[in-house]
XYZ file of C-alpha atoms in Angstrom:
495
model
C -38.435 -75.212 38.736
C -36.607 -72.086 37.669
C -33.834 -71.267 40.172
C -33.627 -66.982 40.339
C -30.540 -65.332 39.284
C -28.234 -63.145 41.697
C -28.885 -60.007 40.059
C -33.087 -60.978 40.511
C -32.926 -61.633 43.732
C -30.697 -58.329 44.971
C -33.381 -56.214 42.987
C -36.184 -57.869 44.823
C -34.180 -57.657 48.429
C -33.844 -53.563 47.441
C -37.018 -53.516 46.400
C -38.624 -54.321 49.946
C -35.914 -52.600 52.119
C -37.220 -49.121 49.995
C -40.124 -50.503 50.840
C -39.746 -50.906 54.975
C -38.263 -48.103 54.488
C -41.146 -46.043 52.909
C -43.593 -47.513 55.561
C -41.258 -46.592 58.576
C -40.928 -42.932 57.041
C -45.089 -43.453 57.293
C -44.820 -44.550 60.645
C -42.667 -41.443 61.749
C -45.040 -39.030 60.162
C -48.271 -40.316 61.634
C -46.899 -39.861 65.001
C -45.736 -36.722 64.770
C -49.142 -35.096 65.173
C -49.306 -36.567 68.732
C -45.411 -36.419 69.811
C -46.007 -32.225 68.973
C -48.805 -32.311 70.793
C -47.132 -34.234 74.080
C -43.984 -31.575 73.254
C -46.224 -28.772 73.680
C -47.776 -29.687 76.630
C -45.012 -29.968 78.389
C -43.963 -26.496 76.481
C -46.856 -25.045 78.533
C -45.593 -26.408 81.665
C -42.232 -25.055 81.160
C -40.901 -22.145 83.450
C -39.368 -19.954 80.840
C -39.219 -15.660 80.379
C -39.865 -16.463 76.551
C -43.487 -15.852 75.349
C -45.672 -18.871 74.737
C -45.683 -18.212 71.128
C -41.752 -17.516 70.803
C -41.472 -20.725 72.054
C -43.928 -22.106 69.982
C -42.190 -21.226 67.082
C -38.551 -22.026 68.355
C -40.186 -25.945 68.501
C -41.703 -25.604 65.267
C -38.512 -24.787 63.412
C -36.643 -27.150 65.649
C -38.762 -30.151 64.461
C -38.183 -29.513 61.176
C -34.790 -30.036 61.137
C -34.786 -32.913 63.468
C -37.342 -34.176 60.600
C -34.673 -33.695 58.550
C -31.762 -34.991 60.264
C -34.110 -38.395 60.988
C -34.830 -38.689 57.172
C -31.164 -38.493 56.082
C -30.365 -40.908 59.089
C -32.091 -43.217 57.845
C -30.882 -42.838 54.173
C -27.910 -42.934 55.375
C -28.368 -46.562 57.357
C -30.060 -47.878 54.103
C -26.649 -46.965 52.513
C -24.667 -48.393 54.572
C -26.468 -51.943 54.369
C -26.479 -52.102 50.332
C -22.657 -51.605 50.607
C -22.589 -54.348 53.181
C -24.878 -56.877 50.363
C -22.731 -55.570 48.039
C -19.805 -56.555 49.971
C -21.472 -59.954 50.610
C -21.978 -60.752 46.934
C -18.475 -60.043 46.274
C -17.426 -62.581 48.886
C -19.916 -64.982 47.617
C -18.720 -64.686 44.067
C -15.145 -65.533 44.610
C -14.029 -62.969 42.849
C -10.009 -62.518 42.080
C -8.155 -60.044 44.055
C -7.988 -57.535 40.957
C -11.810 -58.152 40.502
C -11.970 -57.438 44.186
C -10.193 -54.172 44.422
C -11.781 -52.863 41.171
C -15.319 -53.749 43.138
C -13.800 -51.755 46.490
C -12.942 -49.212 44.182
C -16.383 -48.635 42.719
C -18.513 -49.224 45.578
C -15.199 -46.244 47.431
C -16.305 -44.102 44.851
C -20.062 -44.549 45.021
C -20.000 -44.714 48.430
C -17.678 -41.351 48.171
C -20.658 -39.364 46.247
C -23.797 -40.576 48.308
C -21.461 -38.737 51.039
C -21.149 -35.948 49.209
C -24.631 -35.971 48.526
C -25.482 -36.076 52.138
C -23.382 -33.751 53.252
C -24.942 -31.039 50.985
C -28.120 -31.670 51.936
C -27.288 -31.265 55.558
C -25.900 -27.773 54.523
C -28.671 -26.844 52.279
C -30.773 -28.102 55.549
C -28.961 -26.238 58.269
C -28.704 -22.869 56.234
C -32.049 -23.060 55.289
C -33.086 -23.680 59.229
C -31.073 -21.087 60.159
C -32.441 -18.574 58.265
C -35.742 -19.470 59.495
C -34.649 -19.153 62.958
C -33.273 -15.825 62.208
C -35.927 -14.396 60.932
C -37.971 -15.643 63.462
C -35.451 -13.362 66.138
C -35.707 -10.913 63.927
C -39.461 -10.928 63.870
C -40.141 -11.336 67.634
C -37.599 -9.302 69.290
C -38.374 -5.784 67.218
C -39.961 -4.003 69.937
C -40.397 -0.964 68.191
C -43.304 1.369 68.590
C -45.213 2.777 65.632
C -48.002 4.790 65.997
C -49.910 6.692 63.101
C -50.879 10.395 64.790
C -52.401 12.652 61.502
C -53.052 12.890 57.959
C -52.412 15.895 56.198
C -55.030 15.810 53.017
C -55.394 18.794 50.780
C -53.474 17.695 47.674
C -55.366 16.830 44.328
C -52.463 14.885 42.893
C -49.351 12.859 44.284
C -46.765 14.086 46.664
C -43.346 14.054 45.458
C -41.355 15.495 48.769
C -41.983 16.521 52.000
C -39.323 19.063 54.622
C -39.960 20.513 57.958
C -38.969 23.803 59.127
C -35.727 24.130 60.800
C -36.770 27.520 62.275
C -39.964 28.913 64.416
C -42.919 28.349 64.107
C -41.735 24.232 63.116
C -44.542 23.486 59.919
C -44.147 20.694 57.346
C -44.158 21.507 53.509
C -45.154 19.369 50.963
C -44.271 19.322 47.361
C -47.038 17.985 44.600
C -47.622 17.071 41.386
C -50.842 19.364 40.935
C -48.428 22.693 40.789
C -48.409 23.520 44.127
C -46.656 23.428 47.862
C -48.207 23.455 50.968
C -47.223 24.447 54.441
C -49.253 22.399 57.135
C -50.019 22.508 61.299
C -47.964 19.832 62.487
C -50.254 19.371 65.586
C -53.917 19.880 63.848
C -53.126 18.763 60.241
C -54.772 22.100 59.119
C -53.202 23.325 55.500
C -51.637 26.920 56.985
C -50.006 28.456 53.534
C -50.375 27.537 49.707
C -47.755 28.087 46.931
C -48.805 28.593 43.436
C -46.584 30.341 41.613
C -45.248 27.595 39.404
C -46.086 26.189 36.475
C -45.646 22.523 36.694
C -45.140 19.651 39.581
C -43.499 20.969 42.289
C -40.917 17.889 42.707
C -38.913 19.163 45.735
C -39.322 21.561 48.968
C -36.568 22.629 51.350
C -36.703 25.140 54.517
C -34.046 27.946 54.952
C -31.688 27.014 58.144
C -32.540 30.354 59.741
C -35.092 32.250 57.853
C -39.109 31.832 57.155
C -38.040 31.114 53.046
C -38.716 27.842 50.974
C -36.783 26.294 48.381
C -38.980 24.644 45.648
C -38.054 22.920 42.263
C -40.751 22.079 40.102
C -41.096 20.727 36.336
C -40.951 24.483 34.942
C -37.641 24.307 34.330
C -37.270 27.043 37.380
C -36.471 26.909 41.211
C -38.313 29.470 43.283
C -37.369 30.844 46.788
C -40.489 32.521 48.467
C -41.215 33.836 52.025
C -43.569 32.998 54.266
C -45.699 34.081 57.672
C -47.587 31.908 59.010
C -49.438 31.376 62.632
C -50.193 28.402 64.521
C -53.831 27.259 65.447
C -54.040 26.196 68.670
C -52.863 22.270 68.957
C -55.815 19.580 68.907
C -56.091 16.503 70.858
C -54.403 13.411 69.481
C -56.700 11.049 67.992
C -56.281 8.003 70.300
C -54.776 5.681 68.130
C -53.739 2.226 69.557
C -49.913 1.653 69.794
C -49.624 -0.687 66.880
C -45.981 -2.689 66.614
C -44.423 -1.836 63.838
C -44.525 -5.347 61.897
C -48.364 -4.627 60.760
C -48.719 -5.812 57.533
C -52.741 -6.121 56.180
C -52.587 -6.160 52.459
C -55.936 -4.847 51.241
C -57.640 -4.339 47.905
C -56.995 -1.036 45.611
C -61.042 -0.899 45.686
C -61.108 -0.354 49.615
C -60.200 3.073 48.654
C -62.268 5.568 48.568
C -63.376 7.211 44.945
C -64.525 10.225 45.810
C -62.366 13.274 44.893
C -59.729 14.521 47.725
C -61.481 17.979 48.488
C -58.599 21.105 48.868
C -58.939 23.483 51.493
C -61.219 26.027 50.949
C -59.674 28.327 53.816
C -55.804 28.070 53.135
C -54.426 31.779 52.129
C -52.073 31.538 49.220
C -48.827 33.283 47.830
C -48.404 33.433 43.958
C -45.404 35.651 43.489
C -41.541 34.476 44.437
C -39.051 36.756 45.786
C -36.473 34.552 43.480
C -36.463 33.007 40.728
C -33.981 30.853 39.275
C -33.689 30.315 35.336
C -31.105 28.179 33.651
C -31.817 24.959 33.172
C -32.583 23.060 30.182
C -34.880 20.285 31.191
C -37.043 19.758 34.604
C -35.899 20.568 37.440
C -36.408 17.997 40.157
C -34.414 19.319 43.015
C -33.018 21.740 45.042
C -31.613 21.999 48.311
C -29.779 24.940 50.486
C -26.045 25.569 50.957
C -24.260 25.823 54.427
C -25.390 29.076 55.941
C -28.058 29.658 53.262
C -26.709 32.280 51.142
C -26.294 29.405 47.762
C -28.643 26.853 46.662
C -27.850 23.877 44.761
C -30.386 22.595 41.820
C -30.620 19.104 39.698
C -31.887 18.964 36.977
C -33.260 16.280 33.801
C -30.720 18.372 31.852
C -28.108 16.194 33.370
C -26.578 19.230 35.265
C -26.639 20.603 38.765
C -26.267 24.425 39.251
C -24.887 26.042 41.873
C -26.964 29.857 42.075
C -25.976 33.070 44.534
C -29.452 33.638 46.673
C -28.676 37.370 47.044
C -27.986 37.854 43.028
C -29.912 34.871 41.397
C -26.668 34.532 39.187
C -25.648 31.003 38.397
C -22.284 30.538 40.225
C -21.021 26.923 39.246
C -22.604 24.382 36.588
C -22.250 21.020 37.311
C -21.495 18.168 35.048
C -20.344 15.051 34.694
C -23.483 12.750 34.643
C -24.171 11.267 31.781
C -28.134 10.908 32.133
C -30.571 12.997 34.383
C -30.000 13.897 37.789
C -32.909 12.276 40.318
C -31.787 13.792 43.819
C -29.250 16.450 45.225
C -28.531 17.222 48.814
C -26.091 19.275 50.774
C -23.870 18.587 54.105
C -25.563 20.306 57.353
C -21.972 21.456 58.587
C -19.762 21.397 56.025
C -19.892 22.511 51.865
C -19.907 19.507 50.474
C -22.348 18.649 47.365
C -24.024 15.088 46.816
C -26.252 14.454 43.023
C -27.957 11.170 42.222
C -28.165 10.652 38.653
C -30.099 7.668 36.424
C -26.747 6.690 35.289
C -26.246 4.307 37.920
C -23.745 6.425 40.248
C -23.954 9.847 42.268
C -21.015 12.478 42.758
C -19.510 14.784 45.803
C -18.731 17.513 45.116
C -16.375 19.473 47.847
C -16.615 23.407 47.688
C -14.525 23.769 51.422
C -11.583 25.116 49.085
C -12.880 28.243 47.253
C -10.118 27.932 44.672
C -11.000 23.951 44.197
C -14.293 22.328 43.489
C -13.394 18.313 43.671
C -15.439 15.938 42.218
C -15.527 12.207 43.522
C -17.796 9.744 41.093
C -18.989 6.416 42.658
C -20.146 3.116 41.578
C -22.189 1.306 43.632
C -25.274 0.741 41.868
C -26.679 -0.997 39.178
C -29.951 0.698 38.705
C -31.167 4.619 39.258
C -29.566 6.322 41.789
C -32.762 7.619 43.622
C -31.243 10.030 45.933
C -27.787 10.059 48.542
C -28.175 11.929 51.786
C -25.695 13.033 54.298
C -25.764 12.194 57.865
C -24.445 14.209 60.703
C -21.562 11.981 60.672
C -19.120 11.355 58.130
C -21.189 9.133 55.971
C -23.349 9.079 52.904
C -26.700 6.941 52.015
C -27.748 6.282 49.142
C -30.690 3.680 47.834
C -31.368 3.207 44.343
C -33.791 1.310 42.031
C -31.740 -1.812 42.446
C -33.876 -2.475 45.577
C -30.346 -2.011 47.767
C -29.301 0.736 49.939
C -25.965 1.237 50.715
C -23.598 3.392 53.507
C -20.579 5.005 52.911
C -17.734 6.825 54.897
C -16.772 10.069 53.409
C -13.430 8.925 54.600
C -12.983 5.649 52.795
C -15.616 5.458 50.097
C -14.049 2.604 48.195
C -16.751 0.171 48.948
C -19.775 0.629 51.352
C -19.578 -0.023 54.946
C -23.299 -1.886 54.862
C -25.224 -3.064 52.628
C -29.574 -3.500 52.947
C -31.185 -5.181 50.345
C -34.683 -4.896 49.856
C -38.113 -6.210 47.954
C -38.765 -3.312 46.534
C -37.108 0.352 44.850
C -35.915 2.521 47.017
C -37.357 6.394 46.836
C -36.222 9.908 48.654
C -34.910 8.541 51.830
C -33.771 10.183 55.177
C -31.877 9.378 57.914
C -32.696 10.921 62.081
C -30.177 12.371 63.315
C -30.309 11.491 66.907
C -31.615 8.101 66.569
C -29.225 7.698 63.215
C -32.156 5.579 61.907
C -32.569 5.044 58.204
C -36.564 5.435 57.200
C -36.758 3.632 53.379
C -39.951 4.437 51.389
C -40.397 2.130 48.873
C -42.700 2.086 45.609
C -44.616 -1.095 47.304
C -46.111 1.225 49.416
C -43.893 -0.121 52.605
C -41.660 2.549 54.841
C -39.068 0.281 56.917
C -36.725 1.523 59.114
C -32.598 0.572 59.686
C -29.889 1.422 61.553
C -26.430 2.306 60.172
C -25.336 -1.394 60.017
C -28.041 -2.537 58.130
C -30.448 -4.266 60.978
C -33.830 -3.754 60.325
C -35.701 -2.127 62.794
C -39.213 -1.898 62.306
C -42.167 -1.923 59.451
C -44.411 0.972 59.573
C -47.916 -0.464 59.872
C -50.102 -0.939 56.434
C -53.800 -1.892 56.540
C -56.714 -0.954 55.046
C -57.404 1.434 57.603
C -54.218 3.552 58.017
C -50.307 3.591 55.699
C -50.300 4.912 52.291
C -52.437 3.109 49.563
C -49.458 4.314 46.804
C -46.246 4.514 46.304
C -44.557 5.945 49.092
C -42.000 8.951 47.794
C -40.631 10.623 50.278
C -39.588 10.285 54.156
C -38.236 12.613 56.700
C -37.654 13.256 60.461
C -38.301 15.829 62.761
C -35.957 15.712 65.841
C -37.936 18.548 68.187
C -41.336 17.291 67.688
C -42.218 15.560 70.638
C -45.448 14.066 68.766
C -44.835 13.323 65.144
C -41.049 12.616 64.707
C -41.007 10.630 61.382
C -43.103 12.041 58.047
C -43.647 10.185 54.886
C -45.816 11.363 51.881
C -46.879 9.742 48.508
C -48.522 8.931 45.387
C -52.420 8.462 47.507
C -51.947 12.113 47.798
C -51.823 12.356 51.419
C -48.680 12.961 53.581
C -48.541 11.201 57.331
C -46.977 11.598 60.436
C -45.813 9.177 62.696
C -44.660 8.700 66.115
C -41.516 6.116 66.112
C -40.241 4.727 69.401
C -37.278 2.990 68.834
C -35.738 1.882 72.352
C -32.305 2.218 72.978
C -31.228 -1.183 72.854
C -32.671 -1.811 69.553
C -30.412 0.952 68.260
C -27.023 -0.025 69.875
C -27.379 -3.641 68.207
């Protein structure tokens, strides 16, 4: 009869422990149908201010890691009794007290790496729990308010930007790509004034700070300044449109569009002559915005140059350079002369003309994609977002490194920042518009189904403080421009 060797026999004694072991990890799983359903009943039961489903989820996430924890538990006891047979065999063999220690020291160092092991898959485990559980916070305790109020339709081609009025009456302008601007009714949606005098894609519109006069830049190579008169129709009833939180997010099909042909309007009186025009750029000009006080505008251009122009004169006062590949975005401080241009070459530059007799420049290098445009706040602080799918905040006063950081899914287009909520609104070329506060924190998702959001990319955003009824805008590539009514609540903003 053949008598089995050591080394047979510990194989076969391995062999069925893995196997216990399999069938007990068996054992757990087909209980855990009924122990969650036990757990939940008693959830149900529970006195607790949480919502039902809250808590529903909070046990969800909470069972997978105890999964998790049980599973390396029992690893860990399986380990512990092969280093005991080990230990026995050792013993058995009579081994010399060299042999011995050279045994201790492989099974110290084996044992030494299956605790390694464990321990990083408890970390991987606990960060990846935690992040769950975060996001589920996140998720559940955004309590913002969106609410879509009115479409503005009239465009035949994309919208590139989108202002409103900082004077009486308060109208919203539009910039497209099929060679024209449009002023709109705020409250009816109706199209109240139409700008034709250039000849390619308007790419930009800004309001004077205290006159009825629009900035535009457009693909023409030119900027044009042109008055306006216009008179409010009497305000419409709000469509009643349910109060939709703003973490809506119904993906639909391109095809649930409709194919038909967006029709203009018929009705709209239109101006075709500027009282300004200004010439001397070398490439497409794709924006332009006004100085403090409104007698200079600032222009940026594909030319990789941003001119400074007198409004009075039309003369070119400053050209500025430094970029080394085409300007994307320029926009100027609301209190103060200070300068910011967004370039394609990865950075954007401020420019400080408080000194008459110096014009500093400051470059920065934050990004590692297209610099889509840098706004100013109120505050001392810059925002910029770029292609890199990251937005970042800066202090004017320390702009060594950015004070926050957002990272996103998506590239980042023209965005704005309120400046009495000091809320962040991000249109992205996914078609999404999320909002953040200065630290970073996502606050809300603008809704997105098949029945209201934009079906394009999304270009442009931009807030209205003394609207009472739309205080956010965004426009884009569907060739519509909407407005939106934001409730943020205060404690969402102080987090």
């Amino acid at each position: 009869m053949p008598v089995e060797s050591g080394s047979s026999a510990a194989a076969r004694q391995a062999k069925q422990k893995r196997k216990s072991h399999s069938l007990s990890i068996r054992r757990t799983n087909s209980t855990e149908q009924e122990r969650f359903g036990l757990q939940r009943d008693m959830l149900e039961g529970q006195d607790s201010k949480l919502p039902l489903s809250m808590r529903s989820n909070l046990l969800d996430l909470f069972s997978q890691i105890e999964r998790e924890f049980e599973n390396l538990y029992i690893e860990n006891l399986e380990l512990r009794r092969e280093m005991e047979t080990l230990n026995d065999r050792l013993a058995a063999d009579g081994q010399t007290l060299e042999g011995a220690d050279l045994a201790k020291g492989a099974l110290k160092t084996k044992a030494s790496h299956s605790t390694s092991q464990l321990s990083q898959k408890l970390k991987t485990t606990y960060k990846a729990s935690t992040s769950k559980i975060v996001s589920s916070f996140k998720a559940t305790t955004s309590r913002a308010v969106c609410q879509l109020v009115r479409e503005y339709v009239g465009h035949r081609d994309g919208i590139w930007d989108l202002s409103v009025s900082r004077t009486q009456p308060v109208v919203l302008g539009t910039a497209s790509a099929d060679h024209s601007a449009m002023l709109w009714s705020i409250e009816t949606g109706k199209c109240l004034l139409k700008y034709v005098g250039h000849q390619g894609s308007v790419n930009s519109i800004k309001f004077h700070p205290t006159e009825q006069m629009a900035l535009t830049a457009s693909g023409d190579q030119t900027a044009h300044i042109w008055r306006y008169m216009v008179q409010l129709p009497t305000p419409q009833p709000v469509a009643d449109v349910s109060q939709t939180p703003c973490e809506d997010d119904v993906e639909f099909s391109d095809k649930d569009e409709a194919d038909g042909e967006v029709e203009g309007p018929n009705d709209c009186p239109s101006v075709r002559l500027a009282t300004t025009t200004l010439r001397s750029h070398q490439g497409v000009v794709i924006a332009a915005d006004w100085l403090l006080g409104g007698k200079q505008v600032v222009t940026a251009s594909w030319d990789r140059a941003a001119n400074l122009y007198d409004v009075e004169t039309s003369e070119l006062v400053h050209s500025l350079t430094g970029h080394d590949q085409e300007l994307t975005h320029c926009c100027t401080h609301p209190t103060q002369r200070l300068v910011v241009t967004s370039s394609r070459d990865t950075t954007f530059r401020l420019w400080d003309f408080r000194d008459p007799s110096i014009h500093s420049v400051n470059v920065f290098q934050g990004h590692t994609d297209t610099v889509t445009s840098a706004v100013f706040t109120v505050g001392d602080n810059v925002v910029s977002g770029s292609d890199d799918r990251t937005v970042k905040v800066w202090d004017l006063k320390n702009m060594r490194s950015p004070i926050a950081t957002i990272r996103t899914d998506s590239a980042v287009n023209r965005i704005s920042v309120s400046v009495t909520q000091k809320v962040i609104a991000l249109p992205h070329d996914n078609r999404q518009v999320r909002l953040f506060d200065m630290s970073g924190v996502r606050l809300a998702r603008l809704p997105r189904s098949n029945r209201q959001g934009h079906r394009r990319m999304v270009c442009c955003s931009a807030w209205c403080e003394d609207n009472a009824t739309c205080n956010l805008f965004t426009c884009g590539f569907d060739r519509q421009a909407i407005g939106w009514n934001i409730n943020i609540p205060a404690l969402l903003q102080e987090k």
